[in-house]
Coordinates of C-alpha atoms and ligand atoms in Angstrom, one line a residue:
X190 CA -42.6 -72.3 -5.1
X191 CA -42.0 -68.6 -4.3
X192 CA -45.7 -67.9 -4.0
X193 CA -46.1 -70.7 -1.5
X194 CA -43.2 -69.6 0.6
X195 CA -44.7 -66.0 0.6
X196 CA -47.9 -67.4 2.1
X197 CA -46.0 -69.3 4.7
X198 CA -44.2 -66.1 5.8
X199 CA -47.5 -64.3 6.2
X200 CA -49.0 -67.0 8.3
X201 CA -45.9 -67.0 10.6
X202 CA -45.9 -63.3 11.0
X203 CA -49.4 -63.6 12.3
X204 CA -48.5 -66.3 14.7
X205 CA -45.6 -64.3 16.2
X206 CA -47.9 -61.6 17.3
X207 CA -50.4 -64.0 19.1
X208 CA -50.9 -63.0 22.7
X209 CA -49.3 -64.8 25.6
X210 CA -51.3 -66.8 28.2
X211 CA -49.5 -69.0 30.7
X212 CA -52.7 -71.0 31.3
X213 CA -52.6 -72.3 27.8
X214 CA -54.5 -75.6 27.1
X215 CA -52.8 -78.7 25.9
X216 CA -54.1 -81.7 24.1
X217 CA -53.2 -85.0 25.8
X218 CA -52.3 -88.4 24.6
X219 CA -52.0 -91.8 26.3
X220 CA -50.4 -94.4 24.1
X221 CA -50.4 -98.1 24.8
X222 CA -48.4 -99.9 22.1
X223 CA -47.5 -103.5 21.6
X224 CA -45.1 -104.3 18.7
X225 CA -43.4 -107.5 17.5
X226 CA -40.3 -107.2 15.5
X227 CA -39.2 -109.7 12.9
X228 CA -35.5 -109.1 12.6
X229 CA -35.1 -111.4 9.6
X230 CA -37.4 -109.1 7.4
X231 CA -36.8 -105.8 9.5
X232 CA -40.6 -105.5 9.7
X233 CA -42.8 -105.2 12.7
X234 CA -46.5 -105.3 13.4
X235 CA -48.1 -103.1 16.1
X236 CA -51.2 -102.5 18.0
X237 CA -51.7 -99.0 19.3
X238 CA -54.4 -97.9 21.7
X239 CA -54.5 -94.1 22.0
X240 CA -56.7 -92.2 24.4
X241 CA -56.9 -88.7 23.0
X242 CA -58.1 -85.9 25.1
X243 CA -59.3 -82.7 23.4
X244 CA -58.7 -80.0 25.9
X245 CA -59.2 -77.3 23.3
X246 CA -62.3 -75.1 23.1
X247 CA -62.8 -76.5 19.5
X248 CA -64.8 -79.4 18.1
X249 CA -62.5 -81.6 16.0
X250 CA -64.0 -83.1 12.8
X251 CA -60.8 -84.9 11.7
X252 CA -57.4 -85.8 13.0
X253 CA -54.0 -86.3 11.5
X254 CA -51.2 -88.7 12.3
X255 CA -47.6 -88.6 11.2
X256 CA -46.3 -91.6 9.2
X257 CA -42.7 -90.5 9.2
X258 CA -41.1 -93.6 7.6
X259 CA -43.0 -93.1 4.4
X260 CA -40.4 -90.4 3.7
X261 CA -37.9 -93.1 3.0
X262 CA -39.3 -94.0 -0.4
X263 CA -38.2 -93.0 -3.9
X264 CA -40.1 -89.9 -5.0
X265 CA -41.2 -88.9 -1.5
X266 CA -41.2 -85.2 -0.6
X267 CA -38.0 -85.7 1.4
X268 CA -36.4 -87.3 -1.7
X269 CA -37.6 -84.5 -4.0
X270 CA -36.5 -81.8 -1.6
X271 CA -33.0 -83.2 -1.1
X272 CA -32.5 -83.6 -4.8
X273 CA -33.6 -80.0 -5.4
X274 CA -31.2 -78.6 -2.8
X275 CA -28.5 -80.7 -4.5
X276 CA -28.7 -78.3 -7.5
X277 CA -28.0 -75.2 -5.4
X278 CA -24.3 -74.1 -5.1
X279 CA -23.9 -72.3 -1.8
X280 CA -20.2 -71.8 -1.6
X281 CA -16.8 -72.7 -3.1
X282 CA -13.9 -74.4 -1.5
X283 CA -10.3 -73.1 -1.8
X284 CA -9.8 -75.0 -5.1
X285 CA -12.9 -73.3 -6.6
X286 CA -15.1 -76.5 -6.3
X287 CA -18.8 -75.7 -5.7
X288 CA -20.3 -77.0 -2.5
X289 CA -23.9 -78.0 -3.1
X290 CA -26.6 -77.4 -0.5
X291 CA -27.9 -80.9 0.1
X292 CA -27.4 -82.8 3.3
X293 CA -24.5 -85.1 2.7
X294 CA -26.2 -87.8 4.7
X295 CA -29.2 -87.8 2.4
X296 CA -28.2 -86.6 -1.1
X297 CA -30.0 -88.9 -3.7
X298 CA -29.8 -92.0 -1.5
X299 CA -33.6 -92.2 -1.0
X300 CA -34.2 -92.4 -4.8
X301 CA -32.0 -95.6 -4.9
X302 CA -33.8 -97.6 -2.1
X303 CA -35.2 -100.9 -3.2
X304 CA -38.5 -102.3 -2.0
X305 CA -36.8 -104.2 0.8
X306 CA -34.8 -101.2 1.8
X307 CA -37.5 -98.5 1.9
X308 CA -39.3 -97.5 5.1
X309 CA -43.1 -97.6 5.4
X310 CA -45.9 -97.4 7.9
X311 CA -49.1 -99.0 6.8
X312 CA -52.3 -98.5 8.8
X313 CA -54.2 -101.8 8.7
X314 CA -57.2 -100.8 10.7
X315 CA -58.4 -97.8 12.7
X316 CA -61.3 -97.5 15.0
X317 CA -62.6 -94.6 17.2
X318 CA -64.6 -95.7 20.3
X319 CA -65.0 -99.1 18.6
X320 CA -66.3 -97.8 15.3
X321 CA -64.3 -98.4 12.1
X322 CA -63.0 -95.1 10.5
X323 CA -61.9 -94.3 7.0
X324 CA -58.5 -92.7 6.3
X325 CA -56.3 -91.5 3.6
X326 CA -52.5 -91.7 3.5
X327 CA -50.9 -88.6 1.9
X328 CA -47.2 -89.3 2.0
X329 CA -46.1 -89.0 5.6
X330 CA -49.5 -87.8 6.9
X331 CA -52.5 -89.9 7.6
X332 CA -55.8 -87.9 7.3
X333 CA -58.6 -89.4 9.3
X334 CA -62.2 -88.1 8.8
X335 CA -64.2 -88.8 11.9
X336 CA -67.8 -90.1 11.7
X337 CA -68.5 -88.3 15.0
X338 CA -66.6 -85.2 16.0
X339 CA -64.5 -84.9 19.1
X340 CA -66.1 -82.4 21.4
X341 CA -64.2 -79.9 23.6
X342 CA -63.1 -81.4 26.9
X343 CA -63.7 -85.0 25.9
X344 CA -61.6 -88.1 25.5
X345 CA -61.9 -90.7 22.7
X346 CA -60.1 -94.0 22.1
X347 CA -58.4 -94.8 18.9
X348 CA -57.4 -98.4 18.2
X349 CA -55.0 -98.9 15.4
X350 CA -53.2 -101.9 13.9
X351 CA -50.2 -101.1 11.7
X352 CA -47.3 -102.7 9.9
X353 CA -43.9 -101.1 9.3
X354 CA -40.7 -101.8 7.6
X355 CA -37.5 -100.3 9.1
X356 CA -35.7 -98.4 6.3
X357 CA -32.0 -98.7 5.6
X358 CA -30.7 -95.8 7.6
X359 CA -30.8 -92.6 5.6
X360 CA -31.7 -89.9 8.2
X361 CA -32.1 -90.4 12.0
X362 CA -34.2 -93.7 11.9
X363 CA -33.3 -96.9 10.2
X364 CA -31.2 -100.0 10.3
X365 CA -27.4 -100.5 10.0
X366 CA -26.2 -97.0 10.6
X367 CA -22.7 -96.0 9.5
X368 CA -21.3 -97.1 12.8
X369 CA -22.9 -100.5 12.7
X370 CA -25.8 -99.9 15.1
X371 CA -28.5 -102.4 14.1
X372 CA -31.7 -100.4 14.8
X373 CA -32.2 -96.7 15.3
X374 CA -35.9 -96.5 16.0
X375 CA -37.0 -92.9 15.9
X376 CA -40.3 -91.7 14.4
X377 CA -41.2 -95.4 14.3
X378 CA -45.0 -95.4 15.1
X379 CA -48.0 -93.6 13.8
X380 CA -48.1 -90.5 15.9
X381 CA -51.0 -88.1 16.5
X382 CA -50.1 -84.6 15.1
X383 CA -50.3 -81.7 17.5
X384 CA -53.3 -79.4 17.7
X385 CA -52.7 -76.2 19.6
X386 CA -54.0 -72.6 19.7
X387 CA -52.4 -72.1 16.3
X388 CA -54.4 -75.1 14.9
X389 CA -53.4 -78.5 13.5
X390 CA -49.7 -79.1 12.6
X391 CA -49.8 -81.9 10.0
X392 CA -46.2 -81.1 8.8
X393 CA -45.0 -83.5 6.1
X394 CA -41.7 -85.1 7.0
X395 CA -39.3 -83.3 4.6
X396 CA -36.1 -83.2 6.7
X397 CA -36.2 -81.4 9.9
X398 CA -38.0 -80.5 13.1
X399 CA -40.6 -82.2 15.1
X400 CA -43.6 -81.3 17.3
X401 CA -45.7 -83.5 19.4
X402 CA -48.5 -83.9 22.0
X403 CA -47.5 -84.5 25.6
X404 CA -48.7 -87.7 27.3
X405 CA -47.9 -91.0 28.7
X406 CA -46.4 -93.9 26.8
X407 CA -46.7 -97.6 27.7
X408 CA -44.7 -99.6 25.1
X409 CA -44.0 -103.3 24.8
X410 CA -41.5 -104.4 22.3
X411 CA -41.1 -108.1 21.5
X412 CA -37.8 -108.9 19.7
X413 CA -35.1 -111.6 19.4
X414 CA -33.4 -112.2 22.8
X415 CA -30.0 -111.3 21.3
X416 CA -30.8 -107.6 21.1
X417 CA -30.1 -105.1 23.9
X418 CA -32.6 -102.2 23.8
X419 CA -32.2 -98.6 24.9
X420 CA -34.7 -95.8 24.7
X421 CA -37.2 -93.4 26.2
X422 CA -38.9 -94.4 29.5
X423 CA -38.4 -96.7 32.5
X424 CA -38.0 -100.4 31.9
X425 CA -40.7 -102.2 33.9
X426 CA -39.4 -105.7 33.8
X427 CA -35.6 -105.5 34.4
X428 CA -35.4 -108.8 36.1
X429 CA -36.8 -110.6 33.1
X430 CA -34.4 -108.7 30.8
X431 CA -31.0 -108.2 32.5
X432 CA -28.4 -106.6 30.2
X433 CA -27.4 -104.2 33.0
X434 CA -30.9 -103.0 33.8
X435 CA -31.3 -105.3 36.8
X436 CA -30.4 -104.0 40.2
X437 CA -26.9 -105.2 41.2
X438 CA -27.0 -108.7 42.6
X439 CA -30.6 -109.4 41.3
X440 CA -31.2 -112.7 39.7
X441 CA -32.4 -112.4 36.1
X442 CA -35.0 -114.9 34.9
X443 CA -35.7 -114.7 31.2
X444 CA -38.8 -116.4 29.6
X445 CA -38.1 -119.4 27.5
X446 CA -38.2 -119.1 23.7
X447 CA -36.5 -117.0 21.1
X448 CA -37.9 -113.6 22.0
X449 CA -38.1 -111.2 24.9
X450 CA -40.7 -108.6 25.5
X451 CA -39.3 -105.3 26.8
X452 CA -41.9 -103.1 28.7
X453 CA -41.2 -99.4 28.9
X454 CA -43.2 -96.7 30.6
X455 CA -42.6 -93.0 30.0
X456 CA -44.7 -90.3 31.7
X457 CA -45.3 -86.8 30.3
X458 CA -43.2 -86.9 27.2
X459 CA -44.1 -86.0 23.6
X460 CA -42.3 -88.8 21.8
X461 CA -40.7 -92.2 22.3
X462 CA -37.5 -93.5 20.7
X463 CA -35.6 -96.7 21.0
X464 CA -32.6 -98.4 19.6
X465 CA -31.4 -102.0 19.5
X466 CA -28.2 -103.8 18.9
X467 CA -26.9 -107.2 19.7
X468 CA -23.6 -105.8 21.0
X469 CA -24.6 -102.8 23.1
X470 CA -22.4 -102.2 26.1
X471 CA -24.5 -100.7 28.8
X472 CA -23.1 -98.6 31.7
X473 CA -24.8 -96.3 34.1
X474 CA -23.9 -93.3 36.2
X475 CA -25.9 -91.9 39.1
X476 CA -26.2 -88.1 38.7
X477 CA -28.0 -86.0 41.2
X478 CA -31.7 -87.2 41.2
X479 CA -31.5 -89.4 38.1
X480 CA -29.5 -92.1 36.5
X481 CA -27.7 -91.6 33.2
X482 CA -27.4 -94.6 30.9
X483 CA -24.9 -95.1 28.2
X484 CA -25.2 -97.6 25.3
X485 CA -22.4 -98.0 22.8
X486 CA -20.5 -100.5 20.6
X487 CA -17.2 -101.3 22.3
X488 CA -14.1 -100.7 20.2
X489 CA -10.6 -99.3 20.9
X490 CA -11.9 -95.7 20.9
X491 CA -15.3 -96.1 22.7
X492 CA -13.8 -98.3 25.4
X493 CA -12.2 -95.1 26.9
X494 CA -14.4 -92.3 25.5
X495 CA -17.8 -93.5 26.6
X496 CA -16.8 -94.3 30.3
X497 CA -15.1 -90.9 30.3
X498 CA -18.3 -89.2 29.0
X499 CA -20.2 -90.9 31.9
X500 CA -17.7 -89.3 34.3
X501 CA -18.2 -85.9 32.8
X502 CA -22.0 -85.8 33.1
X503 CA -22.3 -84.9 36.8
X504 CA -20.2 -81.7 36.5
X505 CA -22.1 -80.7 33.3
X506 CA -25.4 -81.3 35.1
X507 CA -24.3 -79.2 38.1
X508 CA -23.8 -76.3 35.6
X509 CA -27.0 -77.0 33.7
X510 CA -29.2 -77.2 36.7
X511 CA -27.9 -74.0 38.1
X512 CA -28.3 -72.0 34.9
X513 CA -31.2 -73.6 33.0
X514 CA -33.3 -75.5 35.6
X515 CA -33.5 -79.1 36.9
X516 CA -33.9 -82.2 34.7
X517 CA -37.3 -83.6 35.6
X518 CA -37.1 -87.3 34.8
X519 CA -35.4 -90.2 36.7
X520 CA -33.4 -91.4 33.7
X521 CA -31.6 -90.2 30.6
X522 CA -30.0 -92.4 28.0
X523 CA -27.1 -91.5 25.7
X524 CA -27.3 -94.0 22.9
X525 CA -25.0 -94.7 20.0
X526 CA -27.2 -94.6 16.9
X527 CA -28.7 -92.4 14.2
X528 CA -26.6 -90.2 12.0
X529 CA -25.1 -87.3 13.9
X530 CA -27.1 -86.4 17.0
X531 CA -30.8 -86.2 17.5
X532 CA -32.8 -85.5 20.6
X533 CA -35.8 -87.3 22.0
X534 CA -37.5 -87.3 25.3
X535 CA -35.3 -89.0 28.0
X536 CA -32.8 -90.1 25.4
X537 CA -30.6 -89.2 22.4
X538 CA -29.2 -91.0 19.5
X539 CA -25.6 -89.8 18.8
X540 CA -22.7 -91.0 16.7
X541 CA -20.2 -92.5 19.0
X542 CA -16.9 -93.3 17.4
X543 CA -15.4 -89.8 17.3
X544 CA -12.9 -88.2 19.6
X545 CA -13.7 -87.3 23.2
X546 CA -14.4 -83.5 22.7
X547 CA -16.7 -84.2 19.8
X548 CA -18.5 -86.9 21.7
X549 CA -18.9 -84.6 24.7
X550 CA -20.1 -81.7 22.6
X551 CA -22.8 -83.7 20.8
X552 CA -23.9 -85.4 24.0
X553 CA -24.3 -82.0 25.8
X554 CA -26.1 -80.4 22.8
X555 CA -28.6 -83.2 22.5
X556 CA -29.1 -83.4 26.2
X557 CA -29.8 -79.6 26.4
X558 CA -32.6 -80.3 24.0
X559 CA -34.3 -82.0 27.0
X560 CA -34.9 -78.4 28.1
X561 CA -35.8 -76.6 24.8
X562 CA -37.2 -79.4 22.8
X563 CA -38.4 -81.8 25.5
X564 CA -39.8 -79.5 28.2
X565 CA -40.3 -76.1 26.6
X566 CA -41.0 -77.7 23.3
X567 CA -41.8 -74.7 21.1
X568 CA -43.2 -75.8 17.8
X569 CA -39.8 -76.6 16.2
X570 CA -41.1 -76.3 12.7
X571 CA -42.3 -72.8 13.2
X572 CA -39.6 -71.6 15.7
X573 CA -36.6 -73.8 15.1
X574 CA -34.3 -70.9 16.4
X575 CA -36.0 -71.2 19.8
X576 CA -35.1 -74.9 20.0
X577 CA -31.8 -75.3 18.1
X578 CA -30.6 -71.7 18.9
X579 CA -31.4 -71.8 22.6
X580 CA -29.9 -75.3 22.8
X581 CA -26.7 -74.1 21.1
X582 CA -26.5 -71.2 23.5
X583 CA -26.8 -73.5 26.5
X584 CA -24.5 -76.1 25.0
X585 CA -21.8 -73.5 24.4
X586 CA -22.0 -72.2 27.9
X587 CA -22.1 -75.6 29.5
X588 CA -19.1 -76.9 27.5
X589 CA -17.2 -73.6 28.0
X590 CA -17.7 -73.7 31.7
X591 CA -16.9 -77.4 32.3
X592 CA -13.8 -77.8 30.1
X593 CA -10.8 -76.2 31.9
X594 CA -9.0 -74.9 28.7
X595 CA -12.2 -73.0 27.6
X596 CA -13.0 -71.4 30.9
X597 CA -12.9 -67.6 30.8
X598 CA -13.4 -67.4 27.0
X599 CA -16.4 -65.8 25.3
X600 CA -18.3 -68.9 24.3
X601 CA -20.6 -67.5 21.6
X602 CA -18.0 -66.2 19.1
X603 CA -18.6 -69.2 16.8
X604 CA -22.3 -68.4 16.6
X605 CA -21.7 -64.8 15.7
X606 CA -19.1 -65.7 13.0
X607 CA -21.5 -68.2 11.4
X608 CA -24.2 -65.5 11.4
X609 CA -21.9 -63.0 9.8
X610 CA -20.9 -65.5 7.1
X611 CA -24.6 -66.1 6.3
X612 CA -25.1 -62.4 6.0
X613 CA -22.3 -62.2 3.5
X614 CA -23.5 -65.2 1.6
X615 CA -26.6 -63.5 0.3
X616 CA -28.8 -66.6 1.3
X617 CA -30.1 -65.1 4.5
X618 CA -33.9 -65.3 5.2
X619 CA -35.9 -64.2 8.2
X620 CA -35.8 -66.7 11.0
X621 CA -39.6 -66.7 11.2
X622 CA -39.4 -69.1 8.2
X623 CA -40.9 -72.5 8.7
X624 CA -37.9 -74.9 9.2
X625 CA -38.7 -77.0 6.1
X626 CA -39.3 -74.0 3.8
X627 CA -36.0 -72.2 3.9
X628 CA -34.6 -72.0 0.4
X629 CA -31.3 -73.6 1.5
X630 CA -30.0 -75.9 4.2
X631 CA -27.3 -73.2 4.7
X632 CA -29.8 -70.6 5.7
X633 CA -31.9 -73.0 7.8
X634 CA -28.8 -74.2 9.7
X635 CA -27.2 -70.9 10.5
X636 CA -30.5 -69.1 11.2
X637 CA -31.8 -71.8 13.6
X638 CA -28.6 -72.7 15.4
X639 CA -26.3 -69.7 15.2
X640 CA -28.7 -66.7 14.8
X641 CA -30.9 -68.3 17.5
X642 CA -27.9 -68.3 19.9
X643 CA -27.0 -64.8 18.9
X644 CA -30.6 -63.8 19.7
X645 CA -30.1 -64.8 23.3
X646 CA -26.5 -63.5 23.8
X647 CA -27.4 -60.2 22.2
X648 CA -30.5 -60.0 24.3
X649 CA -28.1 -60.0 27.2
X650 CA -26.5 -56.9 25.7
X651 CA -29.9 -55.2 25.4
X652 CA -31.4 -56.0 28.8
X653 CA -28.2 -57.0 30.8
X654 CA -26.9 -60.6 31.1
X655 CA -28.2 -61.0 34.6
X656 CA -31.8 -60.1 33.5
X657 CA -31.4 -62.5 30.5
X658 CA -30.2 -65.3 32.8
X659 CA -33.0 -64.8 35.4
X660 CA -35.4 -64.6 32.4
X661 CA -34.3 -68.0 31.2
X662 CA -35.1 -69.5 34.6
X663 CA -38.5 -67.8 34.6
X664 CA -39.2 -69.1 31.1
X665 CA -38.4 -72.6 32.3
X666 CA -40.6 -72.2 35.4
X667 CA -43.6 -70.5 33.6
X668 CA -43.6 -72.3 30.3
X669 CA -42.4 -75.8 30.5
X670 CA -44.9 -78.4 29.2
X671 CA -46.8 -75.5 27.5
X672 CA -45.4 -75.1 24.0
X673 CA -44.5 -71.4 24.3
X674 CA -44.0 -69.4 21.1
X675 CA -41.7 -66.4 20.3
X676 CA -44.1 -63.9 21.7
X677 CA -44.4 -65.8 25.0
X678 CA -40.7 -65.8 25.3
X679 CA -40.2 -62.1 24.8
X680 CA -43.0 -61.3 27.2
X681 CA -41.0 -63.2 29.9
X682 CA -38.0 -61.2 29.2
X683 CA -40.0 -57.9 29.2
X684 CA -41.4 -58.8 32.6
X685 CA -38.0 -59.8 34.0
X686 CA -36.2 -56.7 32.7
X687 CA -39.0 -54.1 32.9
X688 CA -38.1 -53.1 29.3
X689 CA -40.1 -53.1 26.1
X690 CA -38.7 -55.6 23.6
X691 CA -41.4 -56.0 20.9
X692 CA -39.1 -54.2 18.5
X693 CA -36.2 -56.6 19.2
X694 CA -38.4 -59.6 18.5
X695 CA -39.7 -58.0 15.3
X696 CA -36.3 -57.0 13.9
X697 CA -34.5 -60.2 14.9
X698 CA -37.2 -62.7 13.9
X699 CA -39.3 -61.2 11.1
X700 CA -36.6 -59.4 9.1
X701 CA -33.1 -59.7 7.8
X702 CA -32.2 -56.2 8.8
X703 CA -28.6 -55.7 9.9
X704 CA -27.0 -53.8 12.8
X705 CA -24.2 -51.4 11.9
X706 CA -23.3 -48.6 14.2
X707 CA -20.3 -46.4 13.4
X708 CA -18.1 -43.8 15.0
X709 CA -18.9 -41.0 12.5
X710 CA -16.7 -38.1 13.7
X711 CA -14.7 -37.1 16.7
X712 CA -13.6 -33.5 17.3
X713 CA -12.8 -31.0 20.0
X714 CA -14.9 -27.9 20.9
X715 CA -14.5 -25.6 23.8
X716 CA -12.0 -28.0 25.4
X717 CA -14.3 -31.0 25.2
X718 CA -14.5 -34.0 22.9
X719 CA -17.6 -34.3 20.7
X720 CA -18.3 -37.8 19.4
X721 CA -21.0 -38.5 16.8
X722 CA -22.2 -42.0 16.4
X723 CA -24.2 -42.9 13.3
X724 CA -26.7 -45.6 12.7
X725 CA -25.2 -46.9 9.4
X726 CA -27.5 -50.0 9.5
X727 CA -31.2 -50.5 9.6
X728 CA -31.7 -52.2 13.0
X729 CA -31.9 -49.9 16.0
X730 CA -30.0 -50.9 19.2
X731 CA -29.0 -49.3 22.5
X732 CA -25.3 -48.3 22.6
X733 CA -22.5 -49.0 25.0
X734 CA -19.6 -46.7 24.2
X735 CA -16.4 -47.3 26.2
X736 CA -14.1 -44.3 26.6
X737 CA -10.6 -44.7 27.8
X738 CA -8.5 -41.7 28.7
X739 CA -4.7 -41.5 28.6
X740 CA -4.4 -41.4 32.4
X741 CA -6.0 -44.8 32.5
X742 CA -9.6 -44.0 33.4
X743 CA -12.5 -45.9 31.8
X744 CA -16.1 -44.7 31.4
X745 CA -19.0 -46.5 29.9
X746 CA -21.4 -44.2 28.0
X747 CA -24.7 -45.8 27.7
X748 CA -27.4 -44.6 25.3
X749 CA -30.7 -46.5 25.7
X750 CA -32.9 -47.0 22.6
X751 CA -36.1 -44.9 23.0
X752 CA -38.4 -47.8 22.3
X753 CA -37.1 -49.8 25.2
X754 CA -38.6 -47.2 27.6
X755 CA -35.9 -47.8 30.2
X756 CA -32.2 -48.7 30.8
X757 CA -30.5 -51.9 31.3
X758 CA -28.7 -52.1 34.7
X759 CA -25.0 -51.3 34.9
X760 CA -23.4 -54.6 34.0
X761 CA -19.9 -53.8 35.4
X762 CA -19.8 -51.9 38.6
X763 CA -16.0 -51.6 38.3
X764 CA -16.4 -49.1 35.4
X765 CA -18.2 -45.8 35.9
X766 CA -21.3 -45.6 33.7
X767 CA -22.9 -42.4 32.4
X768 CA -26.4 -42.8 31.1
X769 CA -27.4 -40.5 28.3
X770 CA -30.8 -39.5 27.0
X771 CA -32.4 -42.3 24.8
X772 CA -31.7 -42.4 21.1
X773 CA -34.8 -42.1 19.1
X774 CA -34.5 -44.6 16.3
X775 CA -35.8 -42.1 13.8
X776 CA -32.7 -40.1 14.4
X777 CA -29.8 -41.2 12.1
X778 CA -27.0 -40.0 14.4
X779 CA -26.3 -39.2 18.1
X780 CA -24.0 -36.7 19.7
X781 CA -22.1 -37.2 22.9
X782 CA -20.0 -34.6 24.6
X783 CA -17.1 -36.0 26.7
X784 CA -15.8 -33.9 29.6
X785 CA -12.2 -34.0 28.4
X786 CA -10.2 -32.5 25.6
X787 CA -9.5 -34.7 22.6
X788 CA -5.8 -34.8 23.5
X789 CA -6.7 -36.8 26.7
X790 CA -8.7 -39.5 24.9
X791 CA -6.9 -42.8 24.3
X792 CA -9.7 -44.8 22.7
X793 CA -13.4 -45.0 22.0
X794 CA -15.2 -48.3 21.2
X795 CA -18.9 -49.1 20.5
X796 CA -19.9 -52.3 22.3
X797 CA -16.5 -53.6 23.5
X798 CA -18.3 -56.8 24.6
X799 CA -19.0 -57.5 20.9
X800 CA -22.4 -59.0 21.9
X801 CA -24.1 -56.7 19.5
X802 CA -24.2 -58.4 16.1
X803 CA -22.7 -55.5 14.3
X804 CA -22.1 -56.6 10.7
X805 CA -19.2 -54.1 10.3
X806 CA -17.0 -53.7 13.3
X807 CA -14.3 -51.9 11.3
X808 CA -16.0 -48.5 12.1
X809 CA -16.6 -49.2 15.8
X810 CA -13.3 -48.2 17.4
X811 CA -11.1 -45.2 17.3
X812 CA -7.6 -45.1 19.0
X813 CA -5.5 -41.9 19.3
X814 CA -2.2 -41.9 17.5
Ligands
ZN1093 ZN1 -30.0 -79.7 18.1

């Protein structure tokens, strides 16, 4: 196990240093699917036509598909992994009880599924350009050897017939979730794996992140008339469906018979989710240039929380659009379903029975994934921190600036505290780790969500928050629909700030080095105050040192880090800033002479903004007695 993980780290280190190119090629998919659901057996059959365009410079001799639902079978890799994590004690509660590392939603539940409760996806036939192909199912991955290769810059047509059984809900997908939603249909169809400039990504479904090919989806779902459907895409036949999709005042004419066929189209997305329930309440809210849809099961709580959520979305969007860029589709659906919150293109499945603030928080988090998972769509398995971390950062800002009681606070304190807890736990791993291969859920979770958010907030400390914010816009403009990697992101920030940041990426992503700067000594010489700052950690950083004198003056002493080759702009024009010579990281300490006797100094503080993730702040501040 350890050896395998070592290899994975080496592969990832290589990928982080790959060069940036904004004209990066993308494979392209065009799916046409027609599925028919038997709600009495929870099975469905499907026909899938896939036009696959190889825009790469490479000849492809085989292709891979995801068969995610095969994970919900006893003995699957997901089952094995969950049970192994259940043996690791990661913390203790106040009574001394050990908290085990497994996901409370999964635990050993997969091992107990009966044949009628498991999930599966069985490929019944597969042809390429009309010729029958042979394939092999390896757990959640379908390996297809091609009889003729796919040449660069060419399109082939795959025709597949498949049969699936909807699992009892364990994780994300499935039937009868804990809040009673009938069908949460994510990862529900055989899906072509992504091939990019880092190669194929046939990542077995163990637990976590996703990665897909952009393209156009045309999906027809035939199901019992009683069900209301929600999902990715635009409904093409609202007047044959009704259920709140029809334009107000339009007459709905449903076909005779037991079933209805729902026809959705979704342009330029990398996945397609849907959910169904016989009792969905459906409301809509016009927001800017798109319509937000809300699907929930009405009860005493949701009767007030979900309409209130709908009313909160326009203000949230005004903030999001200004800071992170515009939402590019005409529709987004907040859908009660799944087992927490999970993002998909143009839709999310979220738990819906909680209190208002929890509902708002999860809704904003999942919706922000439309930017970092939907549009920017870094390979989440390789760079989960660029998806979950950036999403967390944007979520915290959006919530913090739209809820009155939170305005004016620093919104990232929680992320820093989680990161510090992980450092203390001893379970920390470099965030270059593949999402599925972390030793613990604890390290994966904090690294991806919290350290990823710290990465961005601390970057604001290094290059200035205004540069970081402008860089986020530039990242959105230059890289959406192009699957950027970590190197691409830091290049954007280098261009925006004019500073060298390779070292920051290296230390933050590929190591578990820790920042710890300390006020080492303060003394008076020749009527001036001499301050020595020591690098007590092993991660170099530029230094902001705030000096306050007893007569009420404030001075910011700024020491750039030599390998930045430049200074961040003054972030606060109301405080005088003195820029010192750069600190060469090879030098263990740095000496500043203040133009005042020690008796006049009131206080000294390294990074009063606390954006630098200094693991020991007890040595950062000195106050005169
Ligand atoms: Zn997330």
